[in-house]
Short mmCIF file of C-alpha atoms in Angstrom, two decimals:
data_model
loop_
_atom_site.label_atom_id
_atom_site.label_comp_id
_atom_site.label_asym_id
_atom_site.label_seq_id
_atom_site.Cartn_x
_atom_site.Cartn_y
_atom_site.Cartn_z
CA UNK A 12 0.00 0.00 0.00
CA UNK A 13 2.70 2.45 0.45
CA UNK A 14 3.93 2.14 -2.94
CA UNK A 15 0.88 2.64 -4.24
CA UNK A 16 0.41 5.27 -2.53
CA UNK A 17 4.04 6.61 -3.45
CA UNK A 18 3.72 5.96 -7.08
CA UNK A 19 -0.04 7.64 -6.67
CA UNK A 20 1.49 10.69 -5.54
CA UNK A 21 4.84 11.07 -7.75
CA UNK A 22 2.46 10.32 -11.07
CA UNK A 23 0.20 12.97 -10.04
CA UNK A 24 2.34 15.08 -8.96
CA UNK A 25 4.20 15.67 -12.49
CA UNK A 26 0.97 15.27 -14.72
CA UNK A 27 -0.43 18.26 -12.69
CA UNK A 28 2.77 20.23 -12.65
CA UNK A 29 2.54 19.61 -16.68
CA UNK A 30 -1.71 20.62 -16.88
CA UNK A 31 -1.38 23.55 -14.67
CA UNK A 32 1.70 24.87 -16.74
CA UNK A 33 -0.26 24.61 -19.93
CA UNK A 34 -4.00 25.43 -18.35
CA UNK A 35 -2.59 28.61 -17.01
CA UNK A 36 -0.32 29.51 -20.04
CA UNK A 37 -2.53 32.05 -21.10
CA UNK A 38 -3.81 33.62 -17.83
CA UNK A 39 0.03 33.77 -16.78
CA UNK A 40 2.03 35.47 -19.52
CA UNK A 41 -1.46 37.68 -20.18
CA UNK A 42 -1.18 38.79 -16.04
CA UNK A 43 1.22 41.43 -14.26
CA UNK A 44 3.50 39.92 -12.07
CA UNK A 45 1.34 40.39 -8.89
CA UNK A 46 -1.45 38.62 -10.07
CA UNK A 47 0.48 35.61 -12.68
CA UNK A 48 2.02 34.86 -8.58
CA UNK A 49 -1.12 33.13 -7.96
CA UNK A 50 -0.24 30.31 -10.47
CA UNK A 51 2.80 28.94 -9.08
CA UNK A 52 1.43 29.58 -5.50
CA UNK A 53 -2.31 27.90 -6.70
CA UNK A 54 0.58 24.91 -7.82
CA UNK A 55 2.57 24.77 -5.13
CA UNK A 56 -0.77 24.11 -2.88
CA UNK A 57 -2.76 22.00 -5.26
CA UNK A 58 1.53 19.78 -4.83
CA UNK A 59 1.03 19.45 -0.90
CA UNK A 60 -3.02 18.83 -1.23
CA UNK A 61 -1.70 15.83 -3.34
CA UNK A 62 0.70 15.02 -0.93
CA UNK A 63 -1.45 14.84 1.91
CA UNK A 64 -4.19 12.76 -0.23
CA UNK A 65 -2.57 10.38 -1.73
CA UNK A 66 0.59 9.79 0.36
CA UNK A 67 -1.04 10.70 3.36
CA UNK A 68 1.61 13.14 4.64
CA UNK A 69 0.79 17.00 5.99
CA UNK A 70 2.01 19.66 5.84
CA UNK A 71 2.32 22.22 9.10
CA UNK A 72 4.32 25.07 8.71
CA UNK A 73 4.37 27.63 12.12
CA UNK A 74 6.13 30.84 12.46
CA UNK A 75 4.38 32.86 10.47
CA UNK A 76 4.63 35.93 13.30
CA UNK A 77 8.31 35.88 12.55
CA UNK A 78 8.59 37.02 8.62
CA UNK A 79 9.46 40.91 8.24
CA UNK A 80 7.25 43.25 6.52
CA UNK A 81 9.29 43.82 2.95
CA UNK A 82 12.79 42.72 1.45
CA UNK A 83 14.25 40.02 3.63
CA UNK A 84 16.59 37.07 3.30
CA UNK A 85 14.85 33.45 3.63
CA UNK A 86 17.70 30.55 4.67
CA UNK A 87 15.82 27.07 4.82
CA UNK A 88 17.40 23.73 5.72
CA UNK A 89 17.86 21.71 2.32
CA UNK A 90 16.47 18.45 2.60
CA UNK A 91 13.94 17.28 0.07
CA UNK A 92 11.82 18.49 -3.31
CA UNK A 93 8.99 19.49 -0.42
CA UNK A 94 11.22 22.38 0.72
CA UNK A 95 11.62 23.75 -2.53
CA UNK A 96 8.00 24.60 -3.22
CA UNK A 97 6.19 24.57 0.46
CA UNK A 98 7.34 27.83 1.56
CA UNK A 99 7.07 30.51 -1.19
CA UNK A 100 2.94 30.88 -0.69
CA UNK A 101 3.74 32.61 2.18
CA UNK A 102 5.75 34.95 0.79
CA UNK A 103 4.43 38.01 -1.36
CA UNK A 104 7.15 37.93 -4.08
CA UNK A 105 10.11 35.27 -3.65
CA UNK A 106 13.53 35.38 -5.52
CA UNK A 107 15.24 32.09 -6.17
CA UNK A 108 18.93 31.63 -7.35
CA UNK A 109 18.72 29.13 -9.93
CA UNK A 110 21.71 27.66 -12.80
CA UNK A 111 21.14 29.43 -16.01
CA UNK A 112 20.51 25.88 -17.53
CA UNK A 113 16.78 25.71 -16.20
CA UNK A 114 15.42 28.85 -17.66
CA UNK A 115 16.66 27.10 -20.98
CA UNK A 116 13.85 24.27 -20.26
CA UNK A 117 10.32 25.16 -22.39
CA UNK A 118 7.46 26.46 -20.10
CA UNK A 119 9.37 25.84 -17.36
CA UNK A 120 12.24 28.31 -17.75
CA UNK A 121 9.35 30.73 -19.84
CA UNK A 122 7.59 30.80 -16.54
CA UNK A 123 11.16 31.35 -14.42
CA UNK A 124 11.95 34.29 -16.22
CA UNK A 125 8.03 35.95 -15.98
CA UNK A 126 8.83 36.24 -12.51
CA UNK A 127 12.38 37.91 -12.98
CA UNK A 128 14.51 35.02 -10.87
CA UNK A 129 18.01 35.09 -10.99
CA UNK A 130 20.01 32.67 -13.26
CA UNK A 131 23.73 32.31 -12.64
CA UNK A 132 26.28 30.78 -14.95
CA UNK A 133 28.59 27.97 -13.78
CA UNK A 134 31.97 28.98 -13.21
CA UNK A 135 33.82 31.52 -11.16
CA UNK A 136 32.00 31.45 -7.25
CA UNK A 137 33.31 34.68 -6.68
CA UNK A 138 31.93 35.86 -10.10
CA UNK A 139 28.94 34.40 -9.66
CA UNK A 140 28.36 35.55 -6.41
CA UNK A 141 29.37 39.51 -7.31
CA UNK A 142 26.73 38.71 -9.91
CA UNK A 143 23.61 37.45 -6.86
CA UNK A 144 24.34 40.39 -5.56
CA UNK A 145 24.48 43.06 -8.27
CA UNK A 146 20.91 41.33 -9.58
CA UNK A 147 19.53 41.04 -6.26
CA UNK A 148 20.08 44.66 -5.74
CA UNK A 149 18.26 45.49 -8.73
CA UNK A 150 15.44 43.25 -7.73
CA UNK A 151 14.96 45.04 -4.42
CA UNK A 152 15.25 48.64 -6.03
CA UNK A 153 12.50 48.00 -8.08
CA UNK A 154 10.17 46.46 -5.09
CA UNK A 155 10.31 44.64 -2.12
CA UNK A 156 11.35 40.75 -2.37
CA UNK A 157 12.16 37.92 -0.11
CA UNK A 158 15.25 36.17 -1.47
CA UNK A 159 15.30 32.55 -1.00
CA UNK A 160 18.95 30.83 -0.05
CA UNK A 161 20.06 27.28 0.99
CA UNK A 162 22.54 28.09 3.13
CA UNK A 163 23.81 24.13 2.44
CA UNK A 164 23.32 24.31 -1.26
CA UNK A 165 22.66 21.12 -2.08
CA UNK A 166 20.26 18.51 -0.26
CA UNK A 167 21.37 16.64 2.81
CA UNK A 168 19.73 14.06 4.48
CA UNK A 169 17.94 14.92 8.18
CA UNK A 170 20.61 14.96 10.66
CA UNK A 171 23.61 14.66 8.74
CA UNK A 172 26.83 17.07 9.69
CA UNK A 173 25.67 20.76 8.69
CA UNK A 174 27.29 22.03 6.20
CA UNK A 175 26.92 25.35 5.69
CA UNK A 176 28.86 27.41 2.80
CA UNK A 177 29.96 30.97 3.29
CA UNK A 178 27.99 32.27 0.68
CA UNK A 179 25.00 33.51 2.31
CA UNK A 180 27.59 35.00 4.90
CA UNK A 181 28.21 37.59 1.87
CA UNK A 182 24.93 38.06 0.91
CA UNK A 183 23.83 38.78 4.24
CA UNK A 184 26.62 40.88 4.69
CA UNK A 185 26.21 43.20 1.27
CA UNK A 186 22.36 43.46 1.17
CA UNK A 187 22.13 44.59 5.09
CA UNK A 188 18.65 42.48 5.66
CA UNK A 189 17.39 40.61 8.08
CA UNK A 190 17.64 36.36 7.59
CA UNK A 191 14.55 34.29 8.96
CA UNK A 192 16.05 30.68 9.25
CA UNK A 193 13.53 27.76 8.85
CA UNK A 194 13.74 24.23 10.37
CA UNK A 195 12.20 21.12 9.26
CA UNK A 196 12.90 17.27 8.66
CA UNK A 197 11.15 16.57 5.82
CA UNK A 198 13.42 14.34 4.13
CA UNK A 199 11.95 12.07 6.60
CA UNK A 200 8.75 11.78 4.55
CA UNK A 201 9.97 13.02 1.16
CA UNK A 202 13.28 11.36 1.14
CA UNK A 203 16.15 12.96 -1.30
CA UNK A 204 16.89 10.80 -4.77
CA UNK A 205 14.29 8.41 -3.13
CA UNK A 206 10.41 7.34 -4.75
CA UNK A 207 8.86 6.69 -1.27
CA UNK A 208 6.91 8.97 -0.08
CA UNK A 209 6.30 8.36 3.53
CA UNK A 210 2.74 9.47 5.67
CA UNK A 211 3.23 11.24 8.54
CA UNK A 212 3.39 15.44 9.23
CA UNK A 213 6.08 17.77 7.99
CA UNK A 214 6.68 20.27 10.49
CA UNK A 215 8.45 23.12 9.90
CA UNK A 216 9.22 26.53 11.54
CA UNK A 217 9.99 30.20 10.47
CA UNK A 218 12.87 31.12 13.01
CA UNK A 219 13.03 34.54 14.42
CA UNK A 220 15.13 36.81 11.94
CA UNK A 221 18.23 37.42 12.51
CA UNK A 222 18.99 41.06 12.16
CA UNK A 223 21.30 42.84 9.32
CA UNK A 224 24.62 44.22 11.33
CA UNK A 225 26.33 41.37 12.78
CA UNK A 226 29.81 40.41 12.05
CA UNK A 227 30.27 37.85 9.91
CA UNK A 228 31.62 34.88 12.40
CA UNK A 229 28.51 36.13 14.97
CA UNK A 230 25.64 35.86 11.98
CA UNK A 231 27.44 32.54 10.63
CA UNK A 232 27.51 31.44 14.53
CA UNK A 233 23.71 32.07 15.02
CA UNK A 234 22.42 31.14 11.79
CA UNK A 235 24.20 27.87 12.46
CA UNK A 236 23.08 27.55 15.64
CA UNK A 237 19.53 28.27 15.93
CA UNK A 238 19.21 26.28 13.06
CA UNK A 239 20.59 23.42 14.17
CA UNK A 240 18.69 23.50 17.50
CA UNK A 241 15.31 23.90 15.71
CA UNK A 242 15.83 20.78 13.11
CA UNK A 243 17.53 18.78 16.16
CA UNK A 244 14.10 19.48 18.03
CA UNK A 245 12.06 18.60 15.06
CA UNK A 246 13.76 15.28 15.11
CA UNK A 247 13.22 14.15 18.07
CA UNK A 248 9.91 15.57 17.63
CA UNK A 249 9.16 12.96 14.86
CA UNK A 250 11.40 10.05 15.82
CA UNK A 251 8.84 9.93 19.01
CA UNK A 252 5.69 9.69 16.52
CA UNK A 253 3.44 6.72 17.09
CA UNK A 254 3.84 5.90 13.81
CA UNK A 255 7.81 7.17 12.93
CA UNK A 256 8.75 7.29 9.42
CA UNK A 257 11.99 5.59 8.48
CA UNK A 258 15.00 7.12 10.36
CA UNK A 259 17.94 7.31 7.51
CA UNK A 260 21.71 6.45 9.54
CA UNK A 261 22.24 10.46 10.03
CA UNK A 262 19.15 10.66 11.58
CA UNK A 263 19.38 7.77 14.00
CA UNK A 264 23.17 8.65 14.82
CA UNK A 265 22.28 12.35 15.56
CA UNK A 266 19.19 10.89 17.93
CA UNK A 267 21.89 8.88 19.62
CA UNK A 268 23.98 12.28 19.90
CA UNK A 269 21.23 13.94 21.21
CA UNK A 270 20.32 11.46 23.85
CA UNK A 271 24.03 11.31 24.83
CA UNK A 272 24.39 14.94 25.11
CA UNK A 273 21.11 14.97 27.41
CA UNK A 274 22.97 12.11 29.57
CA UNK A 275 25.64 14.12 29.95
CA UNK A 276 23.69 16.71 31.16
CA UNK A 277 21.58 14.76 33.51
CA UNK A 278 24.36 13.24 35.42
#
């Protein structure tokens, strides 16, 4: 039953990412910006509604208090697909980072570029980077928008070593805004390179912001930090589920940490 339910999901899941694009071709590229949003956001929702019908996994995202008003900086964990499109309904006009190679893809990169993300060519970091930040700087003059940054880069699996690269130190450091981290385990339930989906509730939290100013070390420090603490509380959280999905090796050796740690601190 779960993988029927898994191959449910992952089939409907691409045939409506395919309908919607072409249903809403017109309405889209016909719309201002402000109001062709409500496509990719309708998607996005109409991707966890599937999600929770057919694999039987939520969705509960808290923190909502904690996002700005305006241009801010949003640094999610990295785990899973489900991170990549559960958080930008909340936000009134995201900005991804994205290789140049996808906006090269038909419909999909025509509907990337509509909403003016920024594409970066491989090569040079620091070029590349100078680059983020020229474009981002644009963005923001010409209205307010919340950038979106994984401040891993690429997916890791819940509770592996954080590994956090020092580009979002920079970004953070040139744009002068404020960074809301968010915590979640939901490669627990939407596993990375994986075709299970497992049932269960994603929980995830917006963190309080983290305000522009710091030195470097002391934002890299907290972002770290708080971060870490969140996700390490979210998997414990879920571990101690009646019905637990499966705990990948990180996971269970970081519980084992954890429980250690709280030992330690007992005795």
């Amino acid at each position: 039953m779960l993988y029927l339910r898994s191959l449910a999901f992952n089939l409907a899941f691409y045939v409506s990412l395919v309908v919607q694009m072409i249903f809403w071709t017109p309405f889209y590229f016909l719309s201002p910006r402000d109001r062709a949003w409500f496509v990719p956001k309708f998607w996005a929702r109409t991707s966890l509604w599937l999600h929770r019908v057919l694999a039987g996994t939520r969705s509960e995202i808290t923190g909502l208090e904690n996002l700005p008003e305006g241009s801010f900086i949003l640094a999610p964990k990295h785990q899973s697909f489900w991170d990549a499109i559960a958080f930008f309904p909340y936000l009134n006009d995201p900005l991804y980072i994205l290789k140049r190679e996808l906006t090269w893809i038909p419909f999909f990169g025509w509907y990337i570029m509509k909403m003016r993300m920024i594409p970066v060519d491989r090569g040079s970091r620091s070029k590349a980077l100078k680059a983020v930040v020229a474009a981002t700087r644009a963005e923001m003059a010409r209205n307010p928008r919340q950038l979106i940054i994984y401040p891993e880069g690429t997916r890791r699996a819940p509770g592996d070593e954080p590994a956090y690269k020092y580009g979002i130190v920079e970004i953070y450091n040139q744009l002068g805004l404020p960074v809301v981290p968010v915590a979640h385990v939901a490669g627990l339930y939407w596993p990375r390179r994986k075709f299970m989906r497992y049932p269960g509730t994603i929980r995830a939290r917006f963190l309080s912001p983290i305000p522009p100013g710091l030195g470097k070390e002391e934002f890299m420090a907290r972002l770290i930090a708080e971060t870490e603490e969140a996700c390490d509380a979210l998997l414990v959280e879920a571990s101690r589920q009646p019905n637990p999905p499966p705990l990948p090796p990180t996971a269970l050796r970081r519980l084992a940490e954890l429980k250690a740690g709280a030992c330690e601190k007992a005795g």
